[in-house]
Coordinates of C-alpha atoms in Angstrom, one line a residue:
M1 CA 18.1 -33.4 19.9
I2 CA 19.5 -32.7 16.4
M3 CA 16.0 -32.0 15.1
A4 CA 15.3 -29.6 18.0
L5 CA 18.6 -27.8 17.3
G6 CA 17.7 -27.6 13.6
L7 CA 14.3 -26.1 14.3
A8 CA 15.8 -23.6 16.7
T9 CA 18.3 -22.5 14.0
V10 CA 15.5 -22.1 11.4
G11 CA 13.4 -20.1 13.9
L12 CA 16.3 -17.8 14.8
T13 CA 17.1 -17.2 11.1
A14 CA 13.5 -16.5 10.3
G15 CA 13.2 -14.1 13.3
A16 CA 16.3 -12.2 12.2
V17 CA 15.0 -11.9 8.6
W18 CA 11.6 -10.8 10.0
Y19 CA 13.2 -8.2 12.2
H20 CA 15.2 -6.6 9.4
Y21 CA 12.4 -6.9 6.9
D22 CA 10.3 -4.4 8.8
D23 CA 13.0 -1.7 9.1
E24 CA 12.8 1.5 7.2
Q25 CA 15.9 1.7 5.1
P26 CA 17.3 4.8 3.4
I27 CA 17.3 4.9 -0.4
N28 CA 18.3 7.3 -3.1
Q29 CA 15.6 9.4 -4.8
S30 CA 16.4 7.5 -8.0
E31 CA 15.3 4.3 -6.3
L32 CA 11.7 5.6 -5.8
P33 CA 9.0 4.3 -8.2
A34 CA 8.7 6.3 -11.4
K35 CA 5.2 7.6 -10.3
A36 CA 6.6 8.9 -7.1
Q37 CA 9.5 10.7 -8.8
K38 CA 7.0 12.2 -11.3
F39 CA 4.8 13.4 -8.4
I40 CA 7.7 15.1 -6.7
S41 CA 8.9 16.8 -9.9
E42 CA 5.4 18.0 -10.8
H43 CA 4.3 19.3 -7.5
Y44 CA 7.5 20.2 -5.7
A45 CA 9.8 21.2 -8.5
N46 CA 11.3 24.0 -6.3
N47 CA 12.1 21.7 -3.5
S48 CA 14.8 19.0 -3.0
V49 CA 14.5 15.7 -1.3
T50 CA 16.5 15.6 1.9
H51 CA 16.0 11.9 2.5
S52 CA 13.8 9.0 1.4
T53 CA 13.2 5.6 2.9
I54 CA 11.7 2.2 2.0
D55 CA 9.6 0.2 4.4
R56 CA 9.1 -3.4 3.4
E57 CA 6.2 -5.1 5.2
I58 CA 5.1 -8.6 4.6
A59 CA 2.2 -7.7 2.4
S60 CA 3.3 -4.3 1.0
T61 CA 6.1 -1.8 0.5
E62 CA 5.9 1.9 1.3
Y63 CA 8.1 4.8 0.6
E64 CA 8.5 8.0 2.6
V65 CA 10.1 11.2 1.3
V66 CA 11.0 14.3 3.2
L67 CA 11.6 17.6 1.3
D68 CA 13.8 20.5 2.3
N69 CA 10.7 22.5 3.3
G70 CA 9.6 19.8 5.8
T71 CA 6.9 18.3 3.7
K72 CA 6.6 14.5 4.2
I73 CA 5.1 12.4 1.4
E74 CA 4.2 8.7 1.7
F75 CA 3.8 6.5 -1.4
N76 CA 2.6 3.0 -1.9
E77 CA 4.6 0.3 -3.7
S78 CA 3.5 1.5 -7.1
G79 CA 4.5 5.1 -6.4
E80 CA 1.0 6.5 -5.8
W81 CA 0.9 9.1 -3.0
R82 CA -0.9 8.0 0.1
S83 CA -0.4 11.1 2.3
V84 CA 1.1 14.6 2.0
D85 CA 1.8 16.5 5.2
C86 CA 3.0 20.0 4.6
Y87 CA 3.4 21.1 8.3
G88 CA 1.8 24.6 7.9
D89 CA 2.0 25.0 4.2
A90 CA -0.9 24.2 1.9
V91 CA -0.8 20.9 0.0
P92 CA -0.8 21.3 -3.8
E93 CA -4.2 22.3 -5.1
A94 CA -4.0 19.8 -7.9
I95 CA -4.1 16.8 -5.6
V96 CA -7.2 17.9 -3.5
P97 CA -10.4 16.3 -4.8
N98 CA -12.9 19.0 -6.1
K99 CA -15.6 18.0 -3.6
I100 CA -13.3 18.2 -0.6
R101 CA -12.0 21.6 -1.9
A102 CA -15.6 22.9 -2.3
Y103 CA -16.5 21.7 1.2
V104 CA -13.5 23.3 2.9
D105 CA -13.9 26.6 0.9
A106 CA -17.6 26.8 1.8
N107 CA -17.2 26.0 5.5
Y108 CA -13.6 27.0 6.4
G109 CA -12.8 29.6 3.8
T110 CA -9.9 31.1 5.5
C111 CA -8.2 27.8 6.2
T112 CA -5.7 25.9 4.1
I113 CA -5.4 22.2 3.7
N114 CA -2.1 21.2 5.3
E115 CA -2.4 17.5 5.3
L116 CA -4.2 15.1 2.9
K117 CA -4.4 11.3 3.3
R118 CA -6.0 8.7 1.2
E119 CA -7.4 6.1 3.5
R120 CA -8.7 2.7 2.5
Y121 CA -12.3 3.9 2.8
G122 CA -12.0 7.6 2.3
W123 CA -10.0 10.7 3.0
E124 CA -8.5 12.5 6.0
V125 CA -7.9 16.3 5.7
G126 CA -5.9 18.4 8.2
L127 CA -6.7 22.1 8.2
S128 CA -4.6 25.0 9.2
N129 CA -6.9 25.8 12.2
G130 CA -6.1 22.4 13.7
L131 CA -9.3 20.6 12.7
D132 CA -9.2 17.1 11.1
L133 CA -12.0 16.2 8.7
E134 CA -12.8 12.7 7.6
F135 CA -14.6 12.0 4.4
D136 CA -15.9 8.7 3.0
S137 CA -15.0 7.5 -0.5
T138 CA -18.0 9.5 -1.9
Y139 CA -16.6 12.7 -0.2
R140 CA -19.4 12.8 2.4
L141 CA -18.2 14.3 5.7
M142 CA -18.1 11.6 8.3
E143 CA -16.3 13.2 11.3
I144 CA -14.7 16.4 12.5
D145 CA -12.0 16.1 15.1
D146 CA -10.1 18.9 16.9

Protein backbone atom coordinates (compact mmCIF):
# COMPACT_ATOMS: atom_id res chain seq x y z
CA MET A 1 0.00 0.00 0.00
CA ILE A 2 2.78 2.43 0.94
CA MET A 3 4.65 1.57 -2.26
CA ALA A 4 1.53 2.24 -4.37
CA LEU A 5 1.01 5.56 -2.62
CA GLY A 6 4.67 6.48 -3.23
CA LEU A 7 4.41 5.62 -6.92
CA ALA A 8 1.21 7.65 -7.25
CA THR A 9 2.91 10.66 -5.62
CA VAL A 10 5.90 10.40 -7.95
CA GLY A 11 3.57 10.06 -10.95
CA LEU A 12 1.51 13.11 -9.99
CA THR A 13 4.64 15.18 -9.40
CA ALA A 14 6.13 14.15 -12.73
CA GLY A 15 2.83 14.93 -14.45
CA ALA A 16 2.69 18.41 -12.92
CA VAL A 17 6.28 19.12 -13.97
CA TRP A 18 5.53 17.81 -17.48
CA TYR A 19 2.41 19.96 -17.74
CA HIS A 20 4.22 23.18 -16.81
CA TYR A 21 7.36 22.31 -18.77
CA ASP A 22 5.42 22.59 -22.03
CA ASP A 23 3.86 26.02 -21.33
CA GLU A 24 4.91 29.14 -23.17
CA GLN A 25 6.12 31.57 -20.57
CA PRO A 26 6.67 35.32 -21.05
CA ILE A 27 10.24 36.59 -20.87
CA ASN A 28 11.98 39.93 -21.27
CA GLN A 29 13.72 40.74 -24.53
CA SER A 30 17.03 40.71 -22.64
CA GLU A 31 16.45 37.01 -21.85
CA LEU A 32 16.49 36.05 -25.55
CA PRO A 33 19.68 34.41 -26.85
CA ALA A 34 22.28 36.90 -28.12
CA LYS A 35 21.79 35.79 -31.75
CA ALA A 36 18.07 36.49 -31.55
CA GLN A 37 18.66 39.92 -30.05
CA LYS A 38 21.17 40.69 -32.81
CA PHE A 39 18.72 39.54 -35.51
CA ILE A 40 16.02 41.84 -34.17
CA SER A 41 18.34 44.84 -33.89
CA GLU A 42 19.77 44.29 -37.40
CA HIS A 43 16.53 43.64 -39.29
CA TYR A 44 13.91 45.42 -37.17
CA ALA A 45 15.77 48.39 -35.69
CA ASN A 46 12.72 50.64 -36.20
CA ASN A 47 10.35 48.27 -34.37
CA SER A 48 9.97 47.35 -30.74
CA VAL A 49 9.22 44.01 -29.15
CA THR A 50 5.68 43.90 -27.74
CA HIS A 51 6.17 40.52 -26.12
CA SER A 52 8.38 37.45 -26.18
CA THR A 53 7.92 33.94 -24.85
CA ILE A 54 9.97 30.84 -24.19
CA ASP A 55 8.57 27.38 -24.89
CA ARG A 56 10.53 24.58 -23.27
CA GLU A 57 9.95 21.18 -24.80
CA ILE A 58 11.55 17.94 -23.69
CA ALA A 59 14.14 17.94 -26.48
CA SER A 60 14.34 21.65 -27.34
CA THR A 61 13.63 25.22 -26.39
CA GLU A 62 11.99 27.75 -28.70
CA TYR A 63 11.47 31.48 -28.45
CA GLU A 64 8.72 33.56 -30.03
CA VAL A 65 8.86 37.32 -30.45
CA VAL A 66 6.07 39.63 -31.60
CA LEU A 67 6.94 43.14 -32.80
CA ASP A 68 4.82 46.28 -32.71
CA ASN A 69 4.11 45.99 -36.46
CA GLY A 70 2.62 42.48 -35.98
CA THR A 71 5.65 40.55 -37.23
CA LYS A 72 6.13 37.23 -35.45
CA ILE A 73 9.60 35.66 -35.32
CA GLU A 74 10.44 32.23 -33.97
CA PHE A 75 13.95 31.32 -32.84
CA ASN A 76 15.52 28.01 -31.84
CA GLU A 77 17.37 27.53 -28.56
CA SER A 78 20.62 28.96 -29.92
CA GLY A 79 18.86 32.09 -31.19
CA GLU A 80 18.81 31.29 -34.92
CA TRP A 81 15.58 32.36 -36.59
CA ARG A 82 13.30 29.54 -37.73
CA SER A 83 10.39 31.53 -39.12
CA VAL A 84 9.47 35.12 -39.86
CA ASP A 85 5.83 36.00 -40.52
CA CYS A 86 5.23 39.63 -41.47
CA TYR A 87 1.46 39.45 -42.04
CA GLY A 88 1.33 41.52 -45.20
CA ASP A 89 4.72 43.23 -45.10
CA ALA A 90 7.79 41.83 -46.83
CA VAL A 91 10.34 39.83 -44.86
CA PRO A 92 13.81 41.42 -44.76
CA GLU A 93 15.59 40.90 -48.09
CA ALA A 94 18.80 39.90 -46.32
CA ILE A 95 17.30 36.70 -44.90
CA VAL A 96 15.85 35.38 -48.19
CA PRO A 97 18.19 32.89 -49.89
CA ASN A 98 19.29 34.14 -53.33
CA LYS A 99 17.88 31.13 -55.21
CA ILE A 100 14.47 31.55 -53.60
CA ARG A 101 14.51 35.28 -54.32
CA ALA A 102 15.44 34.59 -57.97
CA TYR A 103 12.62 32.04 -58.36
CA VAL A 104 10.00 34.34 -56.83
CA ASP A 105 11.18 37.32 -58.92
CA ALA A 106 11.11 35.27 -62.13
CA ASN A 107 7.72 33.65 -61.55
CA TYR A 108 5.83 36.00 -59.23
CA GLY A 109 7.53 39.33 -59.87
CA THR A 110 4.78 41.50 -58.39
CA CYS A 111 4.52 39.48 -55.17
CA THR A 112 6.39 39.97 -51.95
CA ILE A 113 7.56 37.27 -49.57
CA ASN A 114 5.53 37.76 -46.39
CA GLU A 115 6.51 34.58 -44.60
CA LEU A 116 9.70 32.54 -44.59
CA LYS A 117 10.25 29.35 -42.63
CA ARG A 118 13.30 27.16 -42.32
CA GLU A 119 12.06 23.62 -42.19
CA ARG A 120 14.11 20.55 -41.32
CA TYR A 121 14.43 19.54 -44.98
CA GLY A 122 13.87 22.81 -46.80
CA TRP A 123 12.03 26.11 -46.88
CA GLU A 124 8.44 27.29 -46.84
CA VAL A 125 7.66 30.64 -48.47
CA GLY A 126 4.41 32.57 -48.14
CA LEU A 127 3.68 35.08 -50.90
CA SER A 128 1.50 38.18 -50.85
CA ASN A 129 -0.87 36.59 -53.39
CA GLY A 130 -1.73 33.82 -50.92
CA LEU A 131 0.40 31.07 -52.45
CA ASP A 132 2.73 28.96 -50.34
CA LEU A 133 5.84 27.58 -52.00
CA GLU A 134 7.88 24.72 -50.60
CA PHE A 135 11.53 24.28 -51.53
CA ASP A 136 13.86 21.44 -50.60
CA SER A 137 17.26 22.03 -49.01
CA THR A 138 18.81 22.60 -52.46
CA TYR A 139 16.18 25.29 -53.23
CA ARG A 140 14.33 23.14 -55.75
CA LEU A 141 10.60 23.87 -55.84
CA MET A 142 8.71 20.89 -54.44
CA GLU A 143 5.14 22.13 -54.01
CA ILE A 144 2.81 25.06 -54.62
CA ASP A 145 -0.19 25.36 -52.32
CA ASP A 146 -2.94 27.96 -52.44
